[in-house]
PDB file of C-alpha atoms in Angstrom:
ATOM      1  CA  MET P   1      43.567   9.378 -28.140  1.00 92.00           C
ATOM      2  CA  ASN P   2      43.576   5.908 -29.862  1.00 93.00           C
ATOM      3  CA  LEU P   3      40.621   5.804 -32.013  1.00 92.00           C
ATOM      4  CA  LYS P   4      41.689   2.552 -33.532  1.00 94.00           C
ATOM      5  CA  VAL P   5      40.801   0.832 -30.205  1.00 95.00           C
ATOM      6  CA  LEU P   6      37.346   2.360 -30.639  1.00 94.00           C
ATOM      7  CA  PHE P   7      36.780   1.882 -34.479  1.00 96.00           C
ATOM      8  CA  ASP P   8      38.978  -0.976 -36.050  1.00 94.00           C
ATOM      9  CA  GLU P   9      36.514  -3.530 -34.359  1.00 95.00           C
ATOM     10  CA  PHE P  10      33.720  -2.990 -32.101  1.00 97.00           C
ATOM     11  CA  PRO P  11      34.761  -3.179 -28.413  1.00 97.00           C
ATOM     12  CA  VAL P  12      32.879  -5.453 -26.479  1.00 98.00           C
ATOM     13  CA  LEU P  13      33.258  -4.557 -22.764  1.00 98.00           C
ATOM     14  CA  GLN P  14      32.533  -6.911 -19.867  1.00 96.00           C
ATOM     15  CA  SER P  15      32.012  -6.761 -16.015  1.00 97.00           C
ATOM     16  CA  SER P  16      30.815  -9.274 -13.395  1.00 96.00           C
ATOM     17  CA  TYR P  17      27.330  -7.694 -14.053  1.00 96.00           C
ATOM     18  CA  LEU P  18      27.089  -6.294 -17.512  1.00 98.00           C
ATOM     19  CA  THR P  19      28.153  -6.818 -21.163  1.00 98.00           C
ATOM     20  CA  LEU P  20      28.375  -3.676 -23.328  1.00 98.00           C
ATOM     21  CA  LYS P  21      28.083  -4.757 -26.969  1.00 98.00           C
ATOM     22  CA  PRO P  22      26.337  -3.707 -30.228  1.00 98.00           C
ATOM     23  CA  VAL P  23      22.606  -3.669 -30.308  1.00 97.00           C
ATOM     24  CA  GLU P  24      21.272  -6.411 -32.520  1.00 95.00           C
ATOM     25  CA  PRO P  25      18.007  -6.739 -34.476  1.00 95.00           C
ATOM     26  CA  ALA P  26      16.946  -9.622 -32.272  1.00 96.00           C
ATOM     27  CA  ASP P  27      16.896  -6.939 -29.357  1.00 96.00           C
ATOM     28  CA  GLU P  28      14.335  -4.939 -31.017  1.00 96.00           C
ATOM     29  CA  ALA P  29      11.453  -5.568 -28.373  1.00 96.00           C
ATOM     30  CA  GLU P  30      13.715  -4.422 -25.475  1.00 96.00           C
ATOM     31  CA  LEU P  31      14.936  -1.470 -27.533  1.00 97.00           C
ATOM     32  CA  PHE P  32      11.412  -0.354 -28.234  1.00 97.00           C
ATOM     33  CA  ALA P  33      10.526  -0.718 -24.596  1.00 95.00           C
ATOM     34  CA  ILE P  34      13.311   1.929 -23.827  1.00 96.00           C
ATOM     35  CA  TYR P  35      12.236   4.281 -26.658  1.00 96.00           C
ATOM     36  CA  ASP P  36       8.470   3.972 -25.915  1.00 96.00           C
ATOM     37  CA  ASN P  37       8.770   5.408 -22.387  1.00 95.00           C
ATOM     38  CA  GLU P  38       8.351   9.144 -22.210  1.00 93.00           C
ATOM     39  CA  ARG P  39      10.039   9.054 -18.726  1.00 94.00           C
ATOM     40  CA  VAL P  40      13.122   7.660 -19.900  1.00 95.00           C
ATOM     41  CA  PHE P  41      13.718  10.804 -21.968  1.00 93.00           C
ATOM     42  CA  ALA P  42      12.338  13.370 -19.616  1.00 92.00           C
ATOM     43  CA  TYR P  43      15.940  14.847 -19.335  1.00 93.00           C
ATOM     44  CA  CYS P  44      17.299  13.914 -22.720  1.00 90.00           C
ATOM     45  CA  GLY P  45      17.236  15.761 -26.008  1.00 87.00           C
ATOM     46  CA  ILE P  46      15.688  12.661 -27.634  1.00 88.00           C
ATOM     47  CA  PHE P  47      12.140  12.072 -28.497  1.00 87.00           C
ATOM     48  CA  PRO P  48      10.439   8.905 -27.500  1.00 90.00           C
ATOM     49  CA  LYS P  49       9.405   6.562 -30.229  1.00 94.00           C
ATOM     50  CA  HIS P  50       6.098   5.087 -29.965  1.00 94.00           C
ATOM     51  CA  ASN P  51       6.220   3.066 -33.393  1.00 94.00           C
ATOM     52  CA  ARG P  52       8.173  -0.277 -33.230  1.00 93.00           C
ATOM     53  CA  ALA P  53       9.025  -0.172 -36.847  1.00 94.00           C
ATOM     54  CA  THR P  54      10.807   3.128 -36.309  1.00 94.00           C
ATOM     55  CA  VAL P  55      12.706   1.636 -33.496  1.00 95.00           C
ATOM     56  CA  ALA P  56      13.618  -1.362 -35.601  1.00 94.00           C
ATOM     57  CA  LYS P  57      15.058   1.082 -38.323  1.00 95.00           C
ATOM     58  CA  MET P  58      17.260   2.682 -35.619  1.00 95.00           C
ATOM     59  CA  ILE P  59      19.633  -0.277 -35.320  1.00 96.00           C
ATOM     60  CA  PRO P  60      21.068  -0.039 -38.768  1.00 95.00           C
ATOM     61  CA  HIS P  61      21.520   3.777 -37.890  1.00 95.00           C
ATOM     62  CA  PHE P  62      23.517   2.798 -34.867  1.00 96.00           C
ATOM     63  CA  GLN P  63      25.744   0.661 -37.115  1.00 95.00           C
ATOM     64  CA  ARG P  64      26.104   3.439 -39.801  1.00 96.00           C
ATOM     65  CA  ASP P  65      27.278   5.901 -37.005  1.00 96.00           C
ATOM     66  CA  TYR P  66      29.868   3.488 -35.839  1.00 97.00           C
ATOM     67  CA  ARG P  67      31.151   2.815 -39.455  1.00 95.00           C
ATOM     68  CA  GLN P  68      31.481   6.628 -39.964  1.00 96.00           C
ATOM     69  CA  HIS P  69      33.328   6.928 -36.733  1.00 95.00           C
ATOM     70  CA  SER P  70      30.891   9.483 -35.201  1.00 95.00           C
ATOM     71  CA  ARG P  71      29.806   7.550 -32.259  1.00 96.00           C
ATOM     72  CA  VAL P  72      29.837   4.163 -30.605  1.00 98.00           C
ATOM     73  CA  LYS P  73      26.656   3.156 -29.158  1.00 97.00           C
ATOM     74  CA  TRP P  74      26.687   0.195 -26.853  1.00 98.00           C
ATOM     75  CA  GLY P  75      23.785  -1.845 -25.653  1.00 98.00           C
ATOM     76  CA  ILE P  76      23.724  -2.533 -21.813  1.00 98.00           C
ATOM     77  CA  TYR P  77      23.041  -6.116 -21.208  1.00 98.00           C
ATOM     78  CA  SER P  78      22.413  -7.257 -17.635  1.00 98.00           C
ATOM     79  CA  LYS P  79      23.750 -10.663 -16.712  1.00 97.00           C
ATOM     80  CA  ALA P  80      21.463 -10.719 -13.638  1.00 96.00           C
ATOM     81  CA  HIS P  81      18.432 -10.485 -15.950  1.00 95.00           C
ATOM     82  CA  GLY P  82      19.308 -13.129 -18.413  1.00 96.00           C
ATOM     83  CA  GLY P  83      21.469 -11.097 -20.621  1.00 96.00           C
ATOM     84  CA  ARG P  84      18.581  -8.763 -21.481  1.00 97.00           C
ATOM     85  CA  LEU P  85      19.194  -5.299 -23.077  1.00 98.00           C
ATOM     86  CA  VAL P  86      18.275  -2.788 -20.358  1.00 98.00           C
ATOM     87  CA  GLY P  87      19.874   0.442 -21.700  1.00 98.00           C
ATOM     88  CA  ILE P  88      22.155   2.271 -24.098  1.00 98.00           C
ATOM     89  CA  ILE P  89      25.383   4.021 -23.386  1.00 98.00           C
ATOM     90  CA  GLU P  90      27.326   5.829 -25.933  1.00 98.00           C
ATOM     91  CA  ALA P  91      30.629   7.858 -26.673  1.00 98.00           C
ATOM     92  CA  MET P  92      30.450  10.581 -29.272  1.00 97.00           C
ATOM     93  CA  ASP P  93      31.845  14.096 -30.188  1.00 96.00           C
ATOM     94  CA  PHE P  94      35.339  12.887 -30.188  1.00 96.00           C
ATOM     95  CA  SER P  95      37.994  15.656 -30.250  1.00 95.00           C
ATOM     96  CA  GLN P  96      41.282  14.053 -31.168  1.00 92.00           C
ATOM     97  CA  LYS P  97      43.293  17.233 -30.625  1.00 94.00           C
ATOM     98  CA  ALA P  98      41.853  17.848 -27.156  1.00 95.00           C
ATOM     99  CA  GLU P  99      41.749  13.956 -26.559  1.00 96.00           C
ATOM    100  CA  ARG P 100      38.327  14.528 -25.256  1.00 98.00           C
ATOM    101  CA  VAL P 101      35.037  12.442 -25.686  1.00 98.00           C
ATOM    102  CA  THR P 102      31.430  12.964 -24.460  1.00 98.00           C
ATOM    103  CA  ILE P 103      29.336  10.053 -23.043  1.00 98.00           C
ATOM    104  CA  GLY P 104      25.623   9.647 -22.637  1.00 97.00           C
ATOM    105  CA  TYR P 105      23.420   7.019 -21.464  1.00 97.00           C
ATOM    106  CA  TYR P 106      19.774   5.850 -20.617  1.00 95.00           C
ATOM    107  CA  LEU P 107      18.056   2.929 -19.012  1.00 97.00           C
ATOM    108  CA  ALA P 108      14.812   1.311 -19.299  1.00 96.00           C
ATOM    109  CA  GLU P 109      12.553   2.279 -16.456  1.00 96.00           C
ATOM    110  CA  GLU P 110      12.107  -1.308 -15.192  1.00 96.00           C
ATOM    111  CA  TYR P 111      15.751  -1.367 -14.309  1.00 97.00           C
ATOM    112  CA  TRP P 112      16.178   2.126 -12.515  1.00 96.00           C
ATOM    113  CA  GLY P 113      17.781   2.129  -9.124  1.00 95.00           C
ATOM    114  CA  MET P 114      19.667  -1.087  -9.457  1.00 96.00           C
ATOM    115  CA  GLY P 115      23.019   0.491 -10.039  1.00 96.00           C
ATOM    116  CA  LEU P 116      23.274  -0.813 -13.700  1.00 97.00           C
ATOM    117  CA  THR P 117      23.893   2.627 -15.106  1.00 97.00           C
ATOM    118  CA  THR P 118      26.551   3.411 -12.557  1.00 97.00           C
ATOM    119  CA  GLU P 119      28.270   0.196 -13.463  1.00 97.00           C
ATOM    120  CA  ALA P 120      27.968   0.757 -17.091  1.00 98.00           C
ATOM    121  CA  VAL P 121      29.606   4.233 -16.764  1.00 98.00           C
ATOM    122  CA  ARG P 122      32.354   2.632 -14.644  1.00 97.00           C
ATOM    123  CA  VAL P 123      33.116   0.158 -17.167  1.00 97.00           C
ATOM    124  CA  LEU P 124      33.118   2.721 -20.137  1.00 98.00           C
ATOM    125  CA  THR P 125      35.243   5.218 -18.183  1.00 97.00           C
ATOM    126  CA  HIS P 126      37.912   2.454 -17.426  1.00 96.00           C
ATOM    127  CA  PHE P 127      37.989   1.437 -20.997  1.00 97.00           C
ATOM    128  CA  LEU P 128      38.193   5.083 -22.368  1.00 97.00           C
ATOM    129  CA  PHE P 129      41.128   5.777 -20.084  1.00 96.00           C
ATOM    130  CA  SER P 130      43.007   2.570 -20.170  1.00 94.00           C
ATOM    131  CA  GLN P 131      42.635   1.209 -23.512  1.00 95.00           C
ATOM    132  CA  ALA P 132      41.639   4.410 -25.699  1.00 95.00           C
ATOM    133  CA  ALA P 133      44.162   6.686 -24.045  1.00 94.00           C
ATOM    134  CA  VAL P 134      41.360   9.558 -23.661  1.00 97.00           C
ATOM    135  CA  ASN P 135      42.408  12.487 -21.659  1.00 97.00           C
ATOM    136  CA  ARG P 136      38.925  13.976 -20.760  1.00 98.00           C
ATOM    137  CA  ILE P 137      35.433  12.479 -20.607  1.00 98.00           C
ATOM    138  CA  GLN P 138      32.602  14.665 -20.133  1.00 98.00           C
ATOM    139  CA  ALA P 139      28.776  14.401 -19.719  1.00 98.00           C
ATOM    140  CA  GLU P 140      26.126  17.051 -20.018  1.00 97.00           C
ATOM    141  CA  VAL P 141      23.231  16.725 -17.580  1.00 97.00           C
ATOM    142  CA  MET P 142      19.949  18.708 -17.581  1.00 96.00           C
ATOM    143  CA  PRO P 143      19.445  20.277 -14.153  1.00 96.00           C
ATOM    144  CA  GLY P 144      16.961  18.268 -12.035  1.00 95.00           C
ATOM    145  CA  ASN P 145      18.362  15.075 -13.367  1.00 96.00           C
ATOM    146  CA  LEU P 146      19.594  13.949  -9.995  1.00 96.00           C
ATOM    147  CA  ALA P 147      19.859  10.201 -10.751  1.00 96.00           C
ATOM    148  CA  SER P 148      22.275  10.977 -13.656  1.00 97.00           C
ATOM    149  CA  GLU P 149      24.219  13.457 -11.471  1.00 97.00           C
ATOM    150  CA  GLN P 150      24.621  10.580  -8.841  1.00 97.00           C
ATOM    151  CA  VAL P 151      25.726   8.099 -11.466  1.00 97.00           C
ATOM    152  CA  LEU P 152      28.658  10.460 -12.385  1.00 98.00           C
ATOM    153  CA  LEU P 153      29.715  11.564  -8.940  1.00 97.00           C
ATOM    154  CA  LYS P 154      29.839   7.862  -7.956  1.00 96.00           C
ATOM    155  CA  ASN P 155      32.345   7.427 -10.870  1.00 96.00           C
ATOM    156  CA  GLY P 156      34.610  10.248  -9.791  1.00 96.00           C
ATOM    157  CA  TYR P 157      33.172  12.911 -12.381  1.00 97.00           C
ATOM    158  CA  ARG P 158      33.147  16.404 -11.122  1.00 97.00           C
ATOM    159  CA  LEU P 159      30.564  19.092 -11.680  1.00 98.00           C
ATOM    160  CA  GLU P 160      32.451  21.877 -13.501  1.00 98.00           C
ATOM    161  CA  GLY P 161      29.537  24.321 -13.895  1.00 97.00           C
ATOM    162  CA  LEU P 162      26.335  25.356 -15.493  1.00 98.00           C
ATOM    163  CA  LEU P 163      26.315  25.984 -19.134  1.00 97.00           C
ATOM    164  CA  ARG P 164      23.372  28.622 -19.329  1.00 97.00           C
ATOM    165  CA  GLN P 165      21.027  28.432 -22.450  1.00 96.00           C
ATOM    166  CA  PHE P 166      23.639  26.146 -23.984  1.00 96.00           C
ATOM    167  CA  GLU P 167      21.846  23.684 -26.334  1.00 93.00           C
ATOM    168  CA  TYR P 168      18.738  23.324 -28.245  1.00 94.00           C
ATOM    169  CA  TRP P 169      16.951  20.141 -27.435  1.00 89.00           C
ATOM    170  CA  PRO P 170      14.038  18.964 -29.556  1.00 85.00           C
ATOM    171  CA  GLY P 171      10.826  19.074 -27.593  1.00 84.00           C
ATOM    172  CA  LYS P 172      12.502  21.033 -24.737  1.00 90.00           C
ATOM    173  CA  GLY P 173      13.898  24.154 -26.521  1.00 93.00           C
ATOM    174  CA  ILE P 174      17.124  25.996 -25.466  1.00 96.00           C
ATOM    175  CA  VAL P 175      18.153  24.391 -22.213  1.00 96.00           C
ATOM    176  CA  ASP P 176      20.712  24.786 -19.506  1.00 97.00           C
ATOM    177  CA  LEU P 177      23.154  21.865 -19.030  1.00 97.00           C
ATOM    178  CA  GLN P 178      25.341  21.005 -16.176  1.00 98.00           C
ATOM    179  CA  MET P 179      28.936  19.901 -17.263  1.00 98.00           C
ATOM    180  CA  PHE P 180      30.450  16.991 -15.503  1.00 98.00           C
ATOM    181  CA  ALA P 181      33.860  15.608 -16.348  1.00 98.00           C
ATOM    182  CA  ILE P 182      36.700  13.455 -15.241  1.00 98.00           C
ATOM    183  CA  LEU P 183      40.389  13.784 -16.447  1.00 97.00           C
ATOM    184  CA  ARG P 184      42.826  11.097 -16.806  1.00 95.00           C
ATOM    185  CA  SER P 185      44.813  12.622 -13.985  1.00 94.00           C
ATOM    186  CA  ASP P 186      41.683  12.346 -11.718  1.00 93.00           C
ATOM    187  CA  TYR P 187      41.518   8.480 -12.325  1.00 88.00           C
ATOM    188  CA  PRO P 188      43.221   6.262  -9.775  1.00 79.00           C
ATOM    189  CA  PRO P 189      46.658   5.187 -11.283  1.00 77.00           C
ATOM    190  CA  TYR P 190      46.231   1.575 -10.178  1.00 68.00           C
ATOM    191  CA  LEU P 191      43.212   1.244 -12.438  1.00 72.00           C
ATOM    192  CA  LEU P 192      45.139   2.492 -15.478  1.00 70.00           C
ATOM    193  CA  ALA P 193      47.527  -0.494 -15.132  1.00 63.00           C
ATOM    194  CA  ASP P 194      44.799  -3.006 -15.746  1.00 55.00           C
TER     195      ASP P 194
END
């Protein structure tokens, strides 16, 4: 795994529809709209945030986590919506020996059902395999989160099984999680040549 590609300089990723880049202080209103919605985090181990000042303080924390090489948190910016911040996608829990990384994502409710999360996962998956030389990308999904399951399946991830009483999530207690993953060997070889 090539962590330099991730951490030497923040990787800005592009597609025809999206830009994945750092969240900036100017995006505070859009970030607050995401975090202020209970429904966005119904299947996440994240508490919604109903105080705008609290959300504003999160942006430097995103930058701190990046500097500490613990996670990369991209803002999902939709080109069809004037370049607005519409969600977050992240890579974390890097295991260099196993060449493994975990991803997570959430989208403002206003933009659900438009294929934006599927596209963001496609772009990130491609980058992690083709540039960062990751071998395994995984995502943990709470049972019942059918939209997230579909995002992963459309991108070639496989359901590997149910992790029973696997994790403690604030506000939800100990939860079961479904493990989805894709291996570099599952990924179409012609895409790796890009």
